[in-house]
PDB file of C-alpha atoms and ligand atoms in Angstrom:
ATOM      1  CA  UNK A   1      14.393  13.092  30.536  1.00 97.00           C
ATOM      2  CA  UNK A   2      12.915   9.793  30.847  1.00 97.00           C
ATOM      3  CA  UNK A   3      12.435   7.962  27.323  1.00 98.00           C
ATOM      4  CA  UNK A   4      11.926   3.929  26.353  1.00 98.00           C
ATOM      5  CA  UNK A   5      15.269   3.468  24.664  1.00 98.00           C
ATOM      6  CA  UNK A   6      15.610   0.443  21.885  1.00 98.00           C
ATOM      7  CA  UNK A   7      19.374  -0.291  22.313  1.00 97.00           C
ATOM      8  CA  UNK A   8      19.628  -3.869  20.702  1.00 96.00           C
ATOM      9  CA  UNK A   9      17.329  -5.267  17.735  1.00 95.00           C
ATOM     10  CA  UNK A  10      14.465  -7.574  19.126  1.00 94.00           C
ATOM     11  CA  UNK A  11      15.088  -6.758  22.470  1.00 96.00           C
ATOM     12  CA  UNK A  12      12.652  -5.027  24.735  1.00 97.00           C
ATOM     13  CA  UNK A  13      12.902  -1.118  25.104  1.00 98.00           C
ATOM     14  CA  UNK A  14      14.701  -0.054  28.364  1.00 98.00           C
ATOM     15  CA  UNK A  15      13.426   2.665  30.265  1.00 97.00           C
ATOM     16  CA  UNK A  16      16.577   5.113  30.330  1.00 97.00           C
ATOM     17  CA  UNK A  17      17.547   8.791  31.013  1.00 98.00           C
ATOM     18  CA  UNK A  18      18.733  10.849  28.652  1.00 97.00           C
ATOM     19  CA  UNK A  19      19.207  14.568  27.869  1.00 97.00           C
ATOM     20  CA  UNK A  20      16.711  16.521  26.542  1.00 97.00           C
ATOM     21  CA  UNK A  21      17.577  17.175  22.726  1.00 96.00           C
ATOM     22  CA  UNK A  22      19.021  20.491  22.329  1.00 95.00           C
ATOM     23  CA  UNK A  23      19.754  22.378  18.745  1.00 93.00           C
ATOM     24  CA  UNK A  24      17.413  23.543  15.870  1.00 92.00           C
ATOM     25  CA  UNK A  25      13.739  23.425  16.038  1.00 94.00           C
ATOM     26  CA  UNK A  26      11.037  24.016  18.525  1.00 97.00           C
ATOM     27  CA  UNK A  27      11.225  21.579  21.686  1.00 97.00           C
ATOM     28  CA  UNK A  28       7.892  19.931  22.307  1.00 98.00           C
ATOM     29  CA  UNK A  29       6.554  17.727  26.068  1.00 98.00           C
ATOM     30  CA  UNK A  30       5.256  15.040  24.830  1.00 98.00           C
ATOM     31  CA  UNK A  31       2.114  14.752  26.037  1.00 98.00           C
ATOM     32  CA  UNK A  32       0.725  11.322  23.679  1.00 98.00           C
ATOM     33  CA  UNK A  33       2.510   8.687  21.804  1.00 98.00           C
ATOM     34  CA  UNK A  34       0.574   6.344  20.371  1.00 97.00           C
ATOM     35  CA  UNK A  35       2.187   2.673  19.237  1.00 96.00           C
ATOM     36  CA  UNK A  36       2.114   1.704  15.651  1.00 92.00           C
ATOM     37  CA  UNK A  37       2.852  -2.117  13.827  1.00 88.00           C
ATOM     38  CA  UNK A  38       5.437   0.632  12.313  1.00 91.00           C
ATOM     39  CA  UNK A  39       7.465   0.269  16.092  1.00 95.00           C
ATOM     40  CA  UNK A  40       7.071  -3.013  15.722  1.00 93.00           C
ATOM     41  CA  UNK A  41       9.121  -3.891  12.366  1.00 90.00           C
ATOM     42  CA  UNK A  42      12.066  -1.235  13.848  1.00 94.00           C
ATOM     43  CA  UNK A  43      12.577  -3.136  16.891  1.00 95.00           C
ATOM     44  CA  UNK A  44      12.574  -6.500  15.083  1.00 92.00           C
ATOM     45  CA  UNK A  45      15.586  -4.579  12.385  1.00 91.00           C
ATOM     46  CA  UNK A  46      13.417  -4.920   9.331  1.00 86.00           C
ATOM     47  CA  UNK A  47      13.674  -1.053   8.837  1.00 84.00           C
ATOM     48  CA  UNK A  48      17.429  -0.452   7.552  1.00 79.00           C
ATOM     49  CA  UNK A  49      17.771   3.679   8.182  1.00 81.00           C
ATOM     50  CA  UNK A  50      17.558   3.674  11.987  1.00 91.00           C
ATOM     51  CA  UNK A  51      20.109   4.518  13.710  1.00 91.00           C
ATOM     52  CA  UNK A  52      20.723   2.493  17.706  1.00 95.00           C
ATOM     53  CA  UNK A  53      19.913   3.882  20.149  1.00 96.00           C
ATOM     54  CA  UNK A  54      17.282   4.973  18.968  1.00 97.00           C
ATOM     55  CA  UNK A  55      13.687   6.353  20.566  1.00 98.00           C
ATOM     56  CA  UNK A  56      10.837   5.731  18.921  1.00 98.00           C
ATOM     57  CA  UNK A  57       6.996   6.510  18.072  1.00 98.00           C
ATOM     58  CA  UNK A  58       5.873   8.579  15.588  1.00 97.00           C
ATOM     59  CA  UNK A  59       2.636   9.616  16.379  1.00 97.00           C
ATOM     60  CA  UNK A  60       2.652  11.856  18.876  1.00 98.00           C
ATOM     61  CA  UNK A  61       1.145  15.269  20.307  1.00 98.00           C
ATOM     62  CA  UNK A  62       2.197  17.513  22.828  1.00 98.00           C
ATOM     63  CA  UNK A  63       2.856  21.447  23.901  1.00 98.00           C
ATOM     64  CA  UNK A  64       5.052  23.736  22.736  1.00 98.00           C
ATOM     65  CA  UNK A  65       7.735  24.242  25.475  1.00 97.00           C
ATOM     66  CA  UNK A  66       9.294  27.439  24.780  1.00 92.00           C
ATOM     67  CA  UNK A  67       7.478  30.615  22.651  1.00 90.00           C
ATOM     68  CA  UNK A  68       8.882  29.853  19.068  1.00 90.00           C
ATOM     69  CA  UNK A  69       8.220  31.883  15.284  1.00 90.00           C
ATOM     70  CA  UNK A  70       4.275  31.402  15.431  1.00 91.00           C
ATOM     71  CA  UNK A  71       3.530  29.729  18.061  1.00 93.00           C
ATOM     72  CA  UNK A  72       3.216  30.086  21.999  1.00 95.00           C
ATOM     73  CA  UNK A  73       4.556  28.721  24.862  1.00 97.00           C
ATOM     74  CA  UNK A  74       1.511  25.644  25.525  1.00 96.00           C
ATOM     75  CA  UNK A  75       0.688  25.830  22.537  1.00 97.00           C
ATOM     76  CA  UNK A  76      -1.013  22.191  22.543  1.00 97.00           C
ATOM     77  CA  UNK A  77      -0.086  20.329  18.945  1.00 98.00           C
ATOM     78  CA  UNK A  78      -0.288  17.389  17.248  1.00 98.00           C
ATOM     79  CA  UNK A  79       3.257  16.588  15.259  1.00 97.00           C
ATOM     80  CA  UNK A  80       3.989  15.827  11.707  1.00 96.00           C
ATOM     81  CA  UNK A  81       6.049  12.794  11.281  1.00 95.00           C
ATOM     82  CA  UNK A  82       8.011  14.959   8.846  1.00 92.00           C
ATOM     83  CA  UNK A  83       8.459  17.963   6.836  1.00 87.00           C
ATOM     84  CA  UNK A  84       9.739  18.135   3.281  1.00 89.00           C
ATOM     85  CA  UNK A  85      12.091  20.813   2.637  1.00 89.00           C
ATOM     86  CA  UNK A  86       9.964  22.810   0.596  1.00 89.00           C
ATOM     87  CA  UNK A  87      12.436  23.089  -2.361  1.00 93.00           C
ATOM     88  CA  UNK A  88      13.068  20.216  -4.088  1.00 96.00           C
ATOM     89  CA  UNK A  89      10.599  18.824  -7.370  1.00 96.00           C
ATOM     90  CA  UNK A  90       9.159  16.275  -5.103  1.00 95.00           C
ATOM     91  CA  UNK A  91       8.075  19.360  -2.275  1.00 93.00           C
ATOM     92  CA  UNK A  92       7.452  21.163  -4.987  1.00 92.00           C
ATOM     93  CA  UNK A  93       4.961  18.418  -6.655  1.00 90.00           C
ATOM     94  CA  UNK A  94       2.882  18.057  -3.906  1.00 88.00           C
ATOM     95  CA  UNK A  95       4.665  14.904  -2.771  1.00 91.00           C
ATOM     96  CA  UNK A  96       6.587  16.353   0.458  1.00 92.00           C
ATOM     97  CA  UNK A  97       5.593  12.491   1.578  1.00 93.00           C
ATOM     98  CA  UNK A  98       8.654  11.769  -0.565  1.00 94.00           C
ATOM     99  CA  UNK A  99      11.258  13.784   0.326  1.00 94.00           C
ATOM    100  CA  UNK A 100      14.603  12.731   0.482  1.00 93.00           C
ATOM    101  CA  UNK A 101      15.869  15.858   2.732  1.00 92.00           C
ATOM    102  CA  UNK A 102      12.173  14.783   5.247  1.00 90.00           C
ATOM    103  CA  UNK A 103      13.722  13.633   8.966  1.00 89.00           C
ATOM    104  CA  UNK A 104      10.897  11.490  10.409  1.00 93.00           C
ATOM    105  CA  UNK A 105       9.887  11.984  13.875  1.00 96.00           C
ATOM    106  CA  UNK A 106      11.097   8.239  15.769  1.00 96.00           C
ATOM    107  CA  UNK A 107      13.458   7.423  13.186  1.00 94.00           C
ATOM    108  CA  UNK A 108      15.696   9.408  12.137  1.00 92.00           C
ATOM    109  CA  UNK A 109      15.032  11.791  15.135  1.00 93.00           C
ATOM    110  CA  UNK A 110      14.216  11.186  18.367  1.00 96.00           C
ATOM    111  CA  UNK A 111      10.324  10.007  18.781  1.00 97.00           C
ATOM    112  CA  UNK A 112       7.542   9.991  20.832  1.00 98.00           C
ATOM    113  CA  UNK A 113       8.389   7.531  23.316  1.00 98.00           C
ATOM    114  CA  UNK A 114      10.101   9.950  26.018  1.00 98.00           C
ATOM    115  CA  UNK A 115       9.138  13.312  27.676  1.00 98.00           C
ATOM    116  CA  UNK A 116      10.360  15.664  24.754  1.00 98.00           C
ATOM    117  CA  UNK A 117      10.586  15.258  21.091  1.00 98.00           C
ATOM    118  CA  UNK A 118      12.469  18.492  19.148  1.00 97.00           C
ATOM    119  CA  UNK A 119      10.627  18.801  15.558  1.00 96.00           C
ATOM    120  CA  UNK A 120      11.107  21.473  13.004  1.00 94.00           C
ATOM    121  CA  UNK A 121       8.082  23.997  13.116  1.00 94.00           C
ATOM    122  CA  UNK A 122       6.497  23.457  10.358  1.00 92.00           C
ATOM    123  CA  UNK A 123       5.581  19.515  11.659  1.00 95.00           C
ATOM    124  CA  UNK A 124       3.689  21.515  14.596  1.00 96.00           C
ATOM    125  CA  UNK A 125       0.043  21.391  13.716  1.00 96.00           C
ATOM    126  CA  UNK A 126      -2.336  23.365  16.718  1.00 96.00           C
ATOM    127  CA  UNK A 127      -4.861  21.418  17.704  1.00 96.00           C
ATOM    128  CA  UNK A 128      -8.854  22.516  17.212  1.00 93.00           C
ATOM    129  CA  UNK A 129      -9.906  23.353  21.361  1.00 91.00           C
ATOM    130  CA  UNK A 130     -11.028  20.652  23.441  1.00 92.00           C
ATOM    131  CA  UNK A 131      -8.908  17.861  20.993  1.00 96.00           C
ATOM    132  CA  UNK A 132      -7.737  14.701  23.266  1.00 97.00           C
ATOM    133  CA  UNK A 133      -3.939  14.570  23.060  1.00 98.00           C
ATOM    134  CA  UNK A 134      -3.723  10.808  22.433  1.00 98.00           C
ATOM    135  CA  UNK A 135      -6.951  11.413  19.895  1.00 97.00           C
ATOM    136  CA  UNK A 136      -4.453  13.504  17.761  1.00 98.00           C
ATOM    137  CA  UNK A 137      -0.917  11.937  18.254  1.00 98.00           C
ATOM    138  CA  UNK A 138      -2.685   8.615  16.560  1.00 96.00           C
ATOM    139  CA  UNK A 139      -4.316  10.985  14.959  1.00 97.00           C
ATOM    140  CA  UNK A 140      -0.810  11.768  12.750  1.00 96.00           C
ATOM    141  CA  UNK A 141      -0.763   8.325  10.984  1.00 95.00           C
ATOM    142  CA  UNK A 142      -2.948   6.184  11.617  1.00 93.00           C
ATOM    143  CA  UNK A 143      -6.285   9.020  10.948  1.00 96.00           C
ATOM    144  CA  UNK A 144      -3.602  10.762   8.245  1.00 97.00           C
ATOM    145  CA  UNK A 145      -2.223   8.125   6.355  1.00 96.00           C
ATOM    146  CA  UNK A 146      -5.516   6.497   5.247  1.00 97.00           C
ATOM    147  CA  UNK A 147      -6.811  10.063   4.654  1.00 97.00           C
ATOM    148  CA  UNK A 148      -4.035  10.335   2.181  1.00 97.00           C
ATOM    149  CA  UNK A 149      -4.713   7.003   0.245  1.00 97.00           C
ATOM    150  CA  UNK A 150      -8.251   7.218   0.109  1.00 97.00           C
ATOM    151  CA  UNK A 151      -8.187  11.437  -1.437  1.00 95.00           C
ATOM    152  CA  UNK A 152      -4.818  11.922  -2.898  1.00 93.00           C
ATOM    153  CA  UNK A 153      -4.510   9.136  -5.314  1.00 92.00           C
ATOM    154  CA  UNK A 154      -8.036   8.959  -7.102  1.00 89.00           C
ATOM    155  CA  UNK A 155     -11.516  10.719  -7.411  1.00 87.00           C
ATOM    156  CA  UNK A 156     -14.074   9.174  -5.168  1.00 88.00           C
ATOM    157  CA  UNK A 157     -17.887  10.012  -6.218  1.00 86.00           C
ATOM    158  CA  UNK A 158     -20.768   9.558  -4.490  1.00 87.00           C
ATOM    159  CA  UNK A 159     -21.626   5.544  -4.783  1.00 90.00           C
ATOM    160  CA  UNK A 160     -18.208   4.479  -5.450  1.00 95.00           C
ATOM    161  CA  UNK A 161     -17.480   0.995  -4.260  1.00 96.00           C
ATOM    162  CA  UNK A 162     -14.726   0.868  -1.607  1.00 97.00           C
ATOM    163  CA  UNK A 163     -12.988  -1.451  -0.529  1.00 97.00           C
ATOM    164  CA  UNK A 164     -10.155  -1.190   2.646  1.00 97.00           C
ATOM    165  CA  UNK A 165      -7.943  -4.750   2.784  1.00 97.00           C
ATOM    166  CA  UNK A 166      -6.878  -5.437   7.010  1.00 95.00           C
ATOM    167  CA  UNK A 167      -9.261  -3.573   9.186  1.00 92.00           C
ATOM    168  CA  UNK A 168      -6.938  -2.662  12.012  1.00 87.00           C
ATOM    169  CA  UNK A 169      -5.516   0.925  13.006  1.00 85.00           C
ATOM    170  CA  UNK A 170      -5.081   2.004   9.158  1.00 91.00           C
ATOM    171  CA  UNK A 171      -8.023  -0.295   8.348  1.00 94.00           C
ATOM    172  CA  UNK A 172     -10.861   1.242  10.249  1.00 93.00           C
ATOM    173  CA  UNK A 173     -10.400   4.744   9.958  1.00 95.00           C
ATOM    174  CA  UNK A 174      -9.794   4.389   6.232  1.00 97.00           C
ATOM    175  CA  UNK A 175     -13.764   2.605   6.505  1.00 97.00           C
ATOM    176  CA  UNK A 176     -15.008   5.516   7.943  1.00 96.00           C
ATOM    177  CA  UNK A 177     -13.351   8.402   5.967  1.00 96.00           C
ATOM    178  CA  UNK A 178     -13.982   6.606   2.546  1.00 97.00           C
ATOM    179  CA  UNK A 179     -18.283   6.296   4.181  1.00 96.00           C
ATOM    180  CA  UNK A 180     -17.833  10.383   5.183  1.00 94.00           C
ATOM    181  CA  UNK A 181     -16.890  10.061   1.200  1.00 93.00           C
ATOM    182  CA  UNK A 182     -19.834   9.018   0.274  1.00 95.00           C
ATOM    183  CA  UNK A 183     -18.896   6.169  -0.395  1.00 96.00           C
ATOM    184  CA  UNK A 184     -20.085   2.004  -0.623  1.00 95.00           C
ATOM    185  CA  UNK A 185     -17.330  -0.281   1.805  1.00 96.00           C
ATOM    186  CA  UNK A 186     -16.653  -3.782   1.795  1.00 96.00           C
ATOM    187  CA  UNK A 187     -14.048  -4.235   4.499  1.00 96.00           C
ATOM    188  CA  UNK A 188     -11.831  -8.129   4.741  1.00 96.00           C
ATOM    189  CA  UNK A 189     -10.143  -8.982   7.065  1.00 95.00           C
ATOM    190  CA  UNK A 190      -8.913 -12.891   7.988  1.00 94.00           C
ATOM    191  CA  UNK A 191      -9.546 -12.307  12.189  1.00 91.00           C
ATOM    192  CA  UNK A 192     -12.893 -12.471  13.593  1.00 92.00           C
ATOM    193  CA  UNK A 193     -12.427  -9.709  16.108  1.00 89.00           C
ATOM    194  CA  UNK A 194     -11.169  -7.272  13.220  1.00 90.00           C
ATOM    195  CA  UNK A 195     -13.893  -7.865  11.454  1.00 94.00           C
ATOM    196  CA  UNK A 196     -16.587  -7.249  14.672  1.00 94.00           C
ATOM    197  CA  UNK A 197     -14.355  -3.558  14.288  1.00 92.00           C
ATOM    198  CA  UNK A 198     -15.160  -3.333  11.561  1.00 94.00           C
ATOM    199  CA  UNK A 199     -19.111  -3.810  11.849  1.00 96.00           C
ATOM    200  CA  UNK A 200     -18.769  -1.287  14.280  1.00 93.00           C
ATOM    201  CA  UNK A 201     -17.380   0.479  12.222  1.00 92.00           C
ATOM    202  CA  UNK A 202     -20.221   0.838  10.070  1.00 94.00           C
ATOM    203  CA  UNK A 203     -18.866  -1.499   7.136  1.00 95.00           C
ATOM    204  CA  UNK A 204     -21.566  -2.501   4.628  1.00 94.00           C
ATOM    205  CA  UNK A 205     -20.500  -5.654   3.971  1.00 93.00           C
ATOM    206  CA  UNK A 206     -17.130  -7.937   5.973  1.00 94.00           C
ATOM    207  CA  UNK A 207     -15.898 -10.428   4.614  1.00 93.00           C
ATOM    208  CA  UNK A 208     -12.926 -13.145   5.451  1.00 94.00           C
ATOM    209  CA  UNK A 209     -10.554 -13.218   2.301  1.00 92.00           C
ATOM    210  CA  UNK A 210     -10.059 -16.471   2.299  1.00 90.00           C
ATOM    211  CA  UNK A 211     -13.542 -17.072   1.756  1.00 84.00           C
ATOM    212  CA  UNK A 212     -13.158 -18.461  -1.951  1.00 73.00           C
ATOM    213  CA  UNK A 213     -16.787 -18.100  -2.986  1.00 71.00           C
ATOM    214  CA  UNK A 214     -15.734 -14.297  -2.927  1.00 62.00           C
ATOM    215  CA  UNK A 215     -13.772 -14.208  -6.024  1.00 56.00           C
ATOM    216  CA  UNK A 216     -14.240 -11.505  -8.493  1.00 54.00           C
ATOM    217  CA  UNK A 217     -17.402 -10.678  -6.060  1.00 71.00           C
ATOM    218  CA  UNK A 218     -16.891  -7.303  -5.456  1.00 78.00           C
ATOM    219  CA  UNK A 219     -15.971  -4.638  -8.310  1.00 89.00           C
ATOM    220  CA  UNK A 220     -14.212  -2.462  -5.841  1.00 95.00           C
ATOM    221  CA  UNK A 221     -13.385   1.150  -8.006  1.00 96.00           C
ATOM    222  CA  UNK A 222     -10.565   1.081  -5.348  1.00 97.00           C
ATOM    223  CA  UNK A 223      -9.208  -0.972  -2.741  1.00 97.00           C
ATOM    224  CA  UNK A 224      -7.387   0.773  -0.523  1.00 98.00           C
ATOM    225  CA  UNK A 225      -4.363  -2.270   1.353  1.00 97.00           C
ATOM    226  CA  UNK A 226      -3.816  -1.389   4.826  1.00 95.00           C
ATOM    227  CA  UNK A 227      -2.912  -5.518   6.498  1.00 92.00           C
ATOM    228  CA  UNK A 228       1.273  -5.008   4.100  1.00 90.00           C
ATOM    229  CA  UNK A 229       0.405  -7.972   3.866  1.00 91.00           C
ATOM    230  CA  UNK A 230       0.909 -10.470   0.462  1.00 92.00           C
ATOM    231  CA  UNK A 231      -2.549 -12.220   0.892  1.00 92.00           C
ATOM    232  CA  UNK A 232      -3.939  -8.478   1.584  1.00 94.00           C
ATOM    233  CA  UNK A 233      -2.372  -7.419  -2.255  1.00 94.00           C
ATOM    234  CA  UNK A 234      -3.661 -10.335  -3.798  1.00 93.00           C
ATOM    235  CA  UNK A 235      -6.939 -10.041  -2.509  1.00 93.00           C
ATOM    236  CA  UNK A 236      -7.042  -6.430  -3.397  1.00 95.00           C
ATOM    237  CA  UNK A 237      -5.541  -6.904  -7.805  1.00 94.00           C
ATOM    238  CA  UNK A 238      -8.694  -9.855  -7.481  1.00 91.00           C
ATOM    239  CA  UNK A 239     -11.626  -7.924  -6.217  1.00 93.00           C
ATOM    240  CA  UNK A 240     -11.433  -4.618  -7.795  1.00 94.00           C
ATOM    241  CA  UNK A 241     -13.134  -4.179 -11.179  1.00 95.00           C
ATOM    242  CA  UNK A 242     -11.026  -3.504 -14.703  1.00 95.00           C
ATOM    243  CA  UNK A 243     -10.390   0.206 -15.118  1.00 95.00           C
ATOM    244  CA  UNK A 244      -9.703   0.149 -10.900  1.00 95.00           C
ATOM    245  CA  UNK A 245      -6.948   1.185  -8.529  1.00 97.00           C
ATOM    246  CA  UNK A 246      -5.176  -0.301  -5.085  1.00 97.00           C
ATOM    247  CA  UNK A 247      -3.555   1.877  -2.969  1.00 98.00           C
ATOM    248  CA  UNK A 248      -0.538   0.723  -0.675  1.00 97.00           C
ATOM    249  CA  UNK A 249      -1.141   2.643   2.037  1.00 95.00           C
ATOM    250  CA  UNK A 250       0.766  -0.317   5.028  1.00 89.00           C
ATOM    251  CA  UNK A 251       3.820  -2.736   4.815  1.00 84.00           C
ATOM    252  CA  UNK A 252       5.160  -5.209   6.867  1.00 79.00           C
ATOM    253  CA  UNK A 253       8.209  -6.724   7.275  1.00 73.00           C
ATOM    254  CA  UNK A 254       6.932  -9.842   5.123  1.00 75.00           C
ATOM    255  CA  UNK A 255       8.229  -8.075   2.038  1.00 73.00           C
ATOM    256  CA  UNK A 256       7.671  -8.565  -1.177  1.00 85.00           C
ATOM    257  CA  UNK A 257       4.738  -9.549  -3.163  1.00 86.00           C
ATOM    258  CA  UNK A 258       4.481 -11.195  -6.292  1.00 87.00           C
ATOM    259  CA  UNK A 259       1.318 -10.369  -7.867  1.00 87.00           C
ATOM    260  CA  UNK A 260      -0.652 -12.094 -11.125  1.00 90.00           C
ATOM    261  CA  UNK A 261       0.686  -9.516 -13.621  1.00 93.00           C
ATOM    262  CA  UNK A 262      -2.111 -11.161 -16.571  1.00 93.00           C
ATOM    263  CA  UNK A 263      -4.847  -9.481 -14.651  1.00 92.00           C
ATOM    264  CA  UNK A 264      -3.377  -6.515 -14.269  1.00 94.00           C
ATOM    265  CA  UNK A 265      -3.026  -5.960 -17.925  1.00 96.00           C
ATOM    266  CA  UNK A 266      -6.305  -7.308 -19.145  1.00 96.00           C
ATOM    267  CA  UNK A 267      -8.247  -5.282 -16.608  1.00 95.00           C
ATOM    268  CA  UNK A 268      -5.914  -2.109 -16.150  1.00 97.00           C
ATOM    269  CA  UNK A 269      -5.809  -2.370 -12.892  1.00 96.00           C
ATOM    270  CA  UNK A 270      -3.150   0.913 -11.211  1.00 96.00           C
ATOM    271  CA  UNK A 271      -1.670  -0.134  -8.547  1.00 96.00           C
ATOM    272  CA  UNK A 272      -0.323   3.012  -6.040  1.00 97.00           C
ATOM    273  CA  UNK A 273       1.714   3.411  -3.201  1.00 96.00           C
ATOM    274  CA  UNK A 274       0.810   6.358  -0.826  1.00 97.00           C
ATOM    275  CA  UNK A 275       3.023   7.158   1.869  1.00 94.00           C
ATOM    276  CA  UNK A 276       1.517   9.110   5.124  1.00 93.00           C
ATOM    277  CA  UNK A 277       0.452  12.650   4.309  1.00 95.00           C
ATOM    278  CA  UNK A 278       1.183  15.932   3.669  1.00 94.00           C
ATOM    279  CA  UNK A 279       0.841  19.086   5.625  1.00 92.00           C
ATOM    280  CA  UNK A 280      -2.633  20.075   4.258  1.00 94.00           C
ATOM    281  CA  UNK A 281      -3.715  16.451   4.543  1.00 95.00           C
ATOM    282  CA  UNK A 282      -2.447  16.379   8.546  1.00 96.00           C
ATOM    283  CA  UNK A 283      -5.096  19.910   9.081  1.00 95.00           C
ATOM    284  CA  UNK A 284      -7.830  18.340   7.061  1.00 95.00           C
ATOM    285  CA  UNK A 285      -7.653  14.676   9.063  1.00 95.00           C
ATOM    286  CA  UNK A 286      -7.559  16.809  12.394  1.00 96.00           C
ATOM    287  CA  UNK A 287     -10.609  18.691  11.271  1.00 95.00           C
ATOM    288  CA  UNK A 288     -12.452  15.488  10.759  1.00 95.00           C
ATOM    289  CA  UNK A 289     -11.734  13.891  13.862  1.00 96.00           C
ATOM    290  CA  UNK A 290     -12.726  16.759  16.084  1.00 96.00           C
ATOM    291  CA  UNK A 291     -15.692  17.057  13.210  1.00 95.00           C
ATOM    292  CA  UNK A 292     -16.297  13.470  14.454  1.00 94.00           C
ATOM    293  CA  UNK A 293     -16.495  12.069  11.051  1.00 92.00           C
ATOM    294  CA  UNK A 294     -13.832   9.786  11.791  1.00 94.00           C
ATOM    295  CA  UNK A 295     -12.876   8.639  15.526  1.00 93.00           C
ATOM    296  CA  UNK A 296      -9.866   6.516  16.164  1.00 91.00           C
ATOM    297  CA  UNK A 297     -10.272   4.126  18.894  1.00 86.00           C
ATOM    298  CA  UNK A 298      -7.725   4.379  21.726  1.00 92.00           C
ATOM    299  CA  UNK A 299      -7.808   1.128  23.093  1.00 90.00           C
ATOM    300  CA  UNK A 300      -5.403   1.658  26.163  1.00 94.00           C
ATOM    301  CA  UNK A 301      -3.752   4.847  27.824  1.00 97.00           C
ATOM    302  CA  UNK A 302      -0.787   3.761  29.722  1.00 97.00           C
ATOM    303  CA  UNK A 303       3.139   5.221  30.534  1.00 97.00           C
ATOM    304  CA  UNK A 304       6.838   4.527  29.277  1.00 97.00           C
ATOM    305  CA  UNK A 305       6.988   1.664  32.055  1.00 97.00           C
ATOM    306  CA  UNK A 306       4.080   0.379  30.231  1.00 97.00           C
ATOM    307  CA  UNK A 307       5.398   0.540  26.596  1.00 97.00           C
ATOM    308  CA  UNK A 308       7.029  -3.341  26.225  1.00 97.00           C
ATOM    309  CA  UNK A 309       3.756  -4.994  27.707  1.00 97.00           C
ATOM    310  CA  UNK A 310       1.608  -3.255  25.140  1.00 97.00           C
ATOM    311  CA  UNK A 311       4.132  -4.102  22.226  1.00 97.00           C
ATOM    312  CA  UNK A 312       4.187  -7.190  22.788  1.00 96.00           C
ATOM    313  CA  UNK A 313      -0.035  -7.185  23.218  1.00 93.00           C
ATOM    314  CA  UNK A 314      -0.190  -5.531  19.418  1.00 91.00           C
ATOM    315  CA  UNK A 315       2.882  -8.192  18.166  1.00 89.00           C
ATOM    316  CA  UNK A 316       0.366 -11.168  19.428  1.00 88.00           C
ATOM    317  CA  UNK A 317      -2.866  -9.467  17.513  1.00 78.00           C
ATOM    318  CA  UNK A 318      -4.082  -8.674  20.537  1.00 78.00           C
ATOM    319  CA  UNK A 319      -5.013  -4.964  19.786  1.00 81.00           C
ATOM    320  CA  UNK A 320      -7.947  -3.708  17.637  1.00 75.00           C
ATOM    321  CA  UNK A 321      -7.701  -0.458  18.686  1.00 79.00           C
ATOM    322  CA  UNK A 322      -4.499   2.254  19.165  1.00 89.00           C
ATOM    323  CA  UNK A 323      -2.378   1.882  22.475  1.00 95.00           C
ATOM    324  CA  UNK A 324      -1.190   5.064  23.760  1.00 97.00           C
ATOM    325  CA  UNK A 325       1.522   5.969  25.731  1.00 97.00           C
ATOM    326  CA  UNK A 326       1.231   9.494  28.184  1.00 97.00           C
ATOM    327  CA  UNK A 327       4.962   9.476  28.815  1.00 95.00           C
TER     328      UNK A 327
HETATM  329 ZN1  LIG B 401       3.118   4.013  12.077  1.00 91.21          ZN
HETATM  330 ZN1  LIG B 402      11.787  18.512  -0.505  1.00 91.21          ZN
END
């Protein structure tokens, strides 16, 4: 099968012919694979768990190649990034997202920048009828991740104020999910194009976080930090109300952020982490997309041969929606 392979950190992916993956699990013919900023982190060498050569691509949709226990050949599916073992204390406690045994698509096992992937059956979520595979693929990360961040950690009530920091792949979907939950939304992003995208997505207020006149101005009940940047986390902590929470669901190679400890103590702020989503949340996120509650933006599509160019444009900040590869 054709695949785009990360052979050496910091270098373009190489188009190669690889054997179709064998072993346990279900073989899926990839119909769409989204490009995520995390792929850039992997290429840069910021993911120490990666074994080279490696096939990236963790936002995947496809077709089941042969009948499995519960799915018929040809069934269109979205592929969850990982499935928990189902038996450890994390899985039993509803946190399969942090299961130590989870093998992650595009990280621990070959990902979707290839013609085929082989994954555990419980990772496969049948598509609602008529759903574009590209939309389904990007939903497995760029919708599912903010879905969990907004619903699993804090109870939002109608009229809550939600601040979304970073109006990129995760943030634009976070805004739409927050609105569907009845929240009043504020979006913050230093880039004018991203602020424009946040306005188009329906944010009530859109701000530049570098505008110092805003200090403490929005009293957000919940801040969802999607930028993964040091500045983004500082802004989220500053803008959340006393007793409020900051949920971090994005990260970058930028690494460690100093935080204002006094501000966290004096205002009793909670800082939480959120990673991907559970199987149940994946089904809910796909339903929300099918109902039009969340509309992921597919900016452009291409084949494996376009992948390096698309990655460069993402790295250069020239992409506001998702780019999708159809291998
Ligand atoms: Zn991702
Ligand atoms: Zn487990």
